[in-house]
Amino acid sequence: MSGLYDLLLGPFIEFAFMQRALLGAVLLSISACPVGVFLMLRRMSLTGDAMAHAILPGAAAGFLLFGLEIVPMTLGGLVAGVVVAIAAGSVSRLTVQKEDASMAAFYLISLALGVLIVSMRGSNVDLMHVLFGTVLALNNEALTLIGGITVLTLASLAVFWRGLVAECLDPLFLRSVSRLGPPVHFVFLGLVVLNLVGGFQALGTLLAVGLMMLPATAARFWTVRLEWMCVLAVAIGIASCVSGLLLSYHASLPSGPAIILSAGMIYVVSIVAGTRGVLATRIQHHSHRTA
């Protein structure tokens, strides 16, 4: 019994830094995973990755001016993310270029610029902190920020739920019957940026999108109902965070990559064993052929 306690409960009960890491990761899962579901259903999964890198120059500028301070880096990342989202959207609407291409262009520029800015002042350790985060070093200020983002995200999803669902299913229909189409789109992009900024505190710019997208893509192999998909994505996200933190603690591994790899393992299992996964599809196909 004591072995089970030491393996599963002890790290979270005995160490305050593990408690803060778990709280921050759980809050991020509750907030970011439903946003990831909508990103996936809108076929914008790679947009989330691009936006994660888009916040890097702003966060790097905050680091250049104030060091590893949460508020300046967060505000800088938020401004940079909003600017890139608006710029990419504007380019796609005013030119012949599609939004994914313009987003990719801005993402590459942002990534290079952000790394350059961090390198101007910081060391390789600082660059690793910005790129991969430090979930085990979350303080009360970071937890307050992540908690605020979680509350704002859940409130926005509750208010704009029907509009978000309608835009996922048929954005042209929504625009034809309502003027909510463009506002809902930009509100949604704002939620993506907010959650990536929150995830940046814990997982860095390179891994923040992982907690947003991997649980969402795994959940789709288990259910077709949107509400349950969001709930299941949150559950998978929390399970990934718990298992990743425990793996990080016991095996002395970097916590951020351990969390994302845990989510990746659940994704692989879901592909194979999910109710809409490979095995279920093959069994169903075989039963239809023999019927």
XYZ file of N, CA, C and O in Angstrom, residues 129-210:
328
model
N 13.559 27.598 -21.628
C 12.423 27.943 -20.770
C 11.283 28.518 -21.598
O 10.117 28.168 -21.408
N 11.607 29.414 -22.521
C 10.583 30.051 -23.344
C 9.970 29.044 -24.313
O 8.752 29.032 -24.526
N 10.775 28.176 -24.891
C 10.286 27.248 -25.904
C 9.544 26.058 -25.301
O 8.569 25.576 -25.876
N 9.991 25.586 -24.134
C 9.430 24.350 -23.584
C 8.770 24.517 -22.225
O 8.202 23.569 -21.691
N 8.810 25.725 -21.645
C 8.088 25.988 -20.410
C 8.694 25.312 -19.192
O 9.644 24.527 -19.290
N 8.130 25.628 -18.019
C 8.572 25.024 -16.765
C 7.349 24.840 -15.881
O 7.092 25.635 -14.978
N 6.594 23.790 -16.120
C 5.358 23.569 -15.384
C 5.619 23.331 -13.901
O 4.789 23.662 -13.050
N 6.797 22.811 -13.561
C 7.122 22.561 -12.159
C 7.515 23.841 -11.427
O 7.700 23.807 -10.205
N 7.643 24.945 -12.144
C 8.026 26.207 -11.515
C 6.882 27.221 -11.503
O 7.105 28.413 -11.319
N 5.651 26.763 -11.710
C 4.517 27.681 -11.692
C 4.359 28.293 -10.304
O 4.357 27.593 -9.297
N 4.216 29.628 -10.265
C 3.986 30.302 -8.989
C 2.542 30.755 -8.898
O 1.731 30.519 -9.803
N 2.210 31.427 -7.802
C 0.821 31.854 -7.587
C 0.354 32.830 -8.655
O -0.816 32.821 -9.047
N 1.255 33.682 -9.128
C 0.904 34.647 -10.167
C 0.519 33.938 -11.463
O -0.475 34.289 -12.108
N 1.295 32.916 -11.821
C 0.991 32.156 -13.036
C -0.314 31.389 -12.887
O -1.122 31.323 -13.829
N -0.552 30.819 -11.716
C -1.792 30.081 -11.485
C -3.004 31.004 -11.548
O -4.064 30.621 -12.057
N -2.860 32.223 -11.026
C -3.956 33.192 -11.106
C -4.265 33.538 -12.553
O -5.436 33.617 -12.956
N -3.227 33.731 -13.352
C -3.409 34.024 -14.774
C -4.111 32.867 -15.480
O -5.089 33.076 -16.212
N -3.633 31.637 -15.264
C -4.236 30.477 -15.913
C -5.677 30.296 -15.454
O -6.571 29.965 -16.250
N -5.945 30.511 -14.158
C -7.308 30.410 -13.649
C -8.230 31.434 -14.286
O -9.380 31.122 -14.636
N -7.752 32.667 -14.458
C -8.559 33.699 -15.116
C -8.873 33.343 -16.556
O -9.995 33.553 -17.032
N -7.882 32.796 -17.267
C -8.094 32.377 -18.654
C -9.118 31.248 -18.719
O -9.980 31.222 -19.610
N -9.068 30.333 -17.760
C -10.025 29.218 -17.720
C -11.445 29.730 -17.525
O -12.376 29.306 -18.230
N -11.629 30.643 -16.579
C -12.967 31.197 -16.321
C -13.477 31.943 -17.550
O -14.643 31.764 -17.966
N -12.634 32.770 -18.154
C -13.039 33.538 -19.338
C -13.371 32.614 -20.505
O -14.352 32.840 -21.235
N -12.595 31.564 -20.691
C -12.845 30.632 -21.791
C -14.163 29.902 -21.614
O -14.972 29.810 -22.552
N -14.403 29.378 -20.412
C -15.652 28.653 -20.165
C -16.858 29.564 -20.312
O -17.895 29.156 -20.869
N -16.747 30.800 -19.840
C -17.852 31.746 -19.978
C -18.108 32.068 -21.455
O -19.268 32.127 -21.905
N -17.047 32.259 -22.228
C -17.196 32.567 -23.651
C -17.794 31.387 -24.413
O -18.643 31.569 -25.298
N -17.359 30.168 -24.086
C -17.920 28.990 -24.744
C -19.408 28.850 -24.429
O -20.207 28.477 -25.306
N -19.792 29.164 -23.194
C -21.204 29.071 -22.828
C -22.042 30.097 -23.595
O -23.146 29.787 -24.062
N -21.519 31.301 -23.764
C -22.259 32.370 -24.434
C -22.334 32.133 -25.940
O -23.390 32.296 -26.567
N -21.212 31.716 -26.538
C -21.130 31.604 -28.002
C -21.228 30.164 -28.490
O -20.889 29.884 -29.642
N -21.690 29.249 -27.651
C -21.695 27.829 -28.004
C -22.434 27.554 -29.316
O -21.912 26.906 -30.221
N -23.655 28.049 -29.435
C -24.451 27.766 -30.632
C -23.800 28.360 -31.877
O -23.797 27.730 -32.944
N -23.247 29.568 -31.750
C -22.569 30.172 -32.891
C -21.330 29.389 -33.292
O -21.067 29.199 -34.488
N -20.567 28.919 -32.325
C -19.375 28.134 -32.621
C -19.739 26.815 -33.289
O -19.075 26.385 -34.239
N -20.796 26.163 -32.792
C -21.241 24.904 -33.394
C -21.719 25.141 -34.827
O -21.376 24.382 -35.747
N -22.496 26.198 -35.023
C -23.006 26.498 -36.368
C -21.873 26.791 -37.340
O -21.910 26.357 -38.495
N -20.860 27.505 -36.875
C -19.751 27.828 -37.775
C -18.933 26.585 -38.103
O -18.373 26.475 -39.194
N -18.846 25.641 -37.162
C -18.157 24.382 -37.446
C -18.886 23.592 -38.531
O -18.275 23.033 -39.428
N -20.219 23.555 -38.436
C -21.005 22.743 -39.361
C -21.132 23.395 -40.728
O -20.956 22.735 -41.758
N -21.455 24.689 -40.747
C -21.670 25.370 -42.030
C -21.464 26.872 -41.848
O -22.419 27.614 -41.603
N -20.224 27.362 -41.965
C -19.963 28.786 -41.755
C -20.681 29.693 -42.760
O -21.089 30.805 -42.418
N -20.849 29.218 -44.004
C -21.538 30.041 -45.002
C -23.004 30.230 -44.640
O -23.568 31.323 -44.815
N -23.631 29.169 -44.109
C -25.026 29.283 -43.678
C -25.149 30.270 -42.527
O -26.078 31.087 -42.498
N -24.221 30.198 -41.568
C -24.271 31.122 -40.431
C -24.163 32.565 -40.902
O -24.887 33.436 -40.419
N -23.281 32.813 -41.847
C -23.123 34.176 -42.345
C -24.343 34.644 -43.128
O -24.635 35.839 -43.178
N -25.052 33.702 -43.752
C -26.218 34.083 -44.551
C -27.437 34.389 -43.686
O -28.296 35.174 -44.087
N -27.531 33.776 -42.515
C -28.711 33.973 -41.669
C -28.428 34.854 -40.462
O -29.358 35.258 -39.758
N -27.156 35.168 -40.212
C -26.833 35.951 -39.024
C -25.576 36.767 -39.271
O -24.727 36.396 -40.093
N -25.470 37.854 -38.543
C -24.261 38.669 -38.614
C -23.220 38.230 -37.588
O -22.192 38.893 -37.426
N -23.470 37.131 -36.906
C -22.562 36.671 -35.864
C -21.341 35.946 -36.416
O -20.410 35.663 -35.661
N -21.354 35.603 -37.716
C -20.273 34.809 -38.283
C -18.888 35.373 -38.029
O -18.069 34.750 -37.339
N -18.576 36.577 -38.561
C -17.237 37.146 -38.331
C -16.914 37.400 -36.865
O -15.802 37.056 -36.421
N -17.852 37.956 -36.048
C -17.517 38.128 -34.623
C -17.211 36.807 -33.922
O -16.267 36.728 -33.125
N -17.993 35.769 -34.201
C -17.750 34.469 -33.572
C -16.376 33.936 -33.971
O -15.652 33.367 -33.147
N -16.011 34.124 -35.245
C -14.711 33.650 -35.720
C -13.577 34.319 -34.961
O -12.634 33.655 -34.505
N -13.667 35.642 -34.785
C -12.591 36.360 -34.109
C -12.611 36.113 -32.598
O -11.560 36.102 -31.959
N -13.790 35.908 -32.020
C -13.862 35.516 -30.607
C -13.166 34.175 -30.415
O -12.401 33.986 -29.458
N -13.419 33.266 -31.334
C -12.795 31.950 -31.237
C -11.279 32.044 -31.369
O -10.539 31.410 -30.597
N -10.794 32.827 -32.330
C -9.347 33.009 -32.463
C -8.763 33.639 -31.204
O -7.650 33.298 -30.784
N -9.519 34.547 -30.586
C -9.075 35.145 -29.334
C -8.943 34.109 -28.230
O -7.984 34.140 -27.447
N -9.895 33.167 -28.164
C -9.818 32.097 -27.169
C -8.610 31.195 -27.429
O -7.947 30.743 -26.480
N -8.326 30.945 -28.699
C -7.146 30.144 -29.033
C -5.884 30.829 -28.535
O -5.028 30.213 -27.880
N -5.775 32.131 -28.818
C -4.591 32.884 -28.390
C -4.484 32.901 -26.872
O -3.408 32.683 -26.300
N -5.595 33.166 -26.186
C -5.589 33.216 -24.722
C -5.097 31.903 -24.121
O -4.271 31.887 -23.199
N -5.611 30.789 -24.627
C -5.230 29.504 -24.068
C -3.799 29.127 -24.415
O -3.125 28.457 -23.624
N -3.325 29.554 -25.561
C -1.928 29.313 -25.889
C -1.012 30.151 -25.005
O 0.062 29.695 -24.604
N -1.447 31.375 -24.683
C -0.672 32.211 -23.770
C -0.640 31.580 -22.381
O 0.395 31.556 -21.718
N -1.788 31.042 -21.934
C -1.814 30.342 -20.657
C -0.949 29.094 -20.684
O -0.193 28.822 -19.743
N -1.040 28.329 -21.759
C -0.225 27.133 -21.890
C 1.254 27.441 -22.007
O 2.103 26.637 -21.588
N 1.565 28.610 -22.549
C 2.966 29.024 -22.682
C 3.654 29.092 -21.327
O 4.837 28.756 -21.190
N 2.927 29.505 -20.292
C 3.518 29.608 -18.966
C 3.999 28.256 -18.467
O 5.015 28.158 -17.776
N 3.268 27.203 -18.799
C 3.584 25.880 -18.273
C 4.371 25.016 -19.250
O 5.277 24.281 -18.850
N 4.020 25.081 -20.540
C 4.555 24.135 -21.513
C 5.423 24.778 -22.587
O 5.975 24.069 -23.426
N 5.534 26.117 -22.571
C 6.332 26.784 -23.587
C 5.599 26.909 -24.909
O 4.540 26.317 -25.122
N 6.166 27.673 -25.817
C 5.486 27.936 -27.082
C 5.459 26.714 -27.991
O 4.553 26.578 -28.814
N 6.432 25.813 -27.876
C 6.480 24.670 -28.784
C 5.527 23.552 -28.373
O 5.104 22.760 -29.216
N 5.185 23.463 -27.078
C 4.379 22.337 -26.601
C 2.977 22.744 -26.156
O 2.149 21.878 -25.888
N 2.700 24.062 -26.062
C 1.402 24.497 -25.548
C 0.248 23.949 -26.379
O -0.807 23.587 -25.841
N 0.434 23.880 -27.691
C -0.636 23.405 -28.555
C -0.877 21.906 -28.384
O -1.958 21.405 -28.707
N 0.106 21.178 -27.847
C -0.057 19.735 -27.670
C -1.178 19.385 -26.715
O -1.972 18.484 -26.980
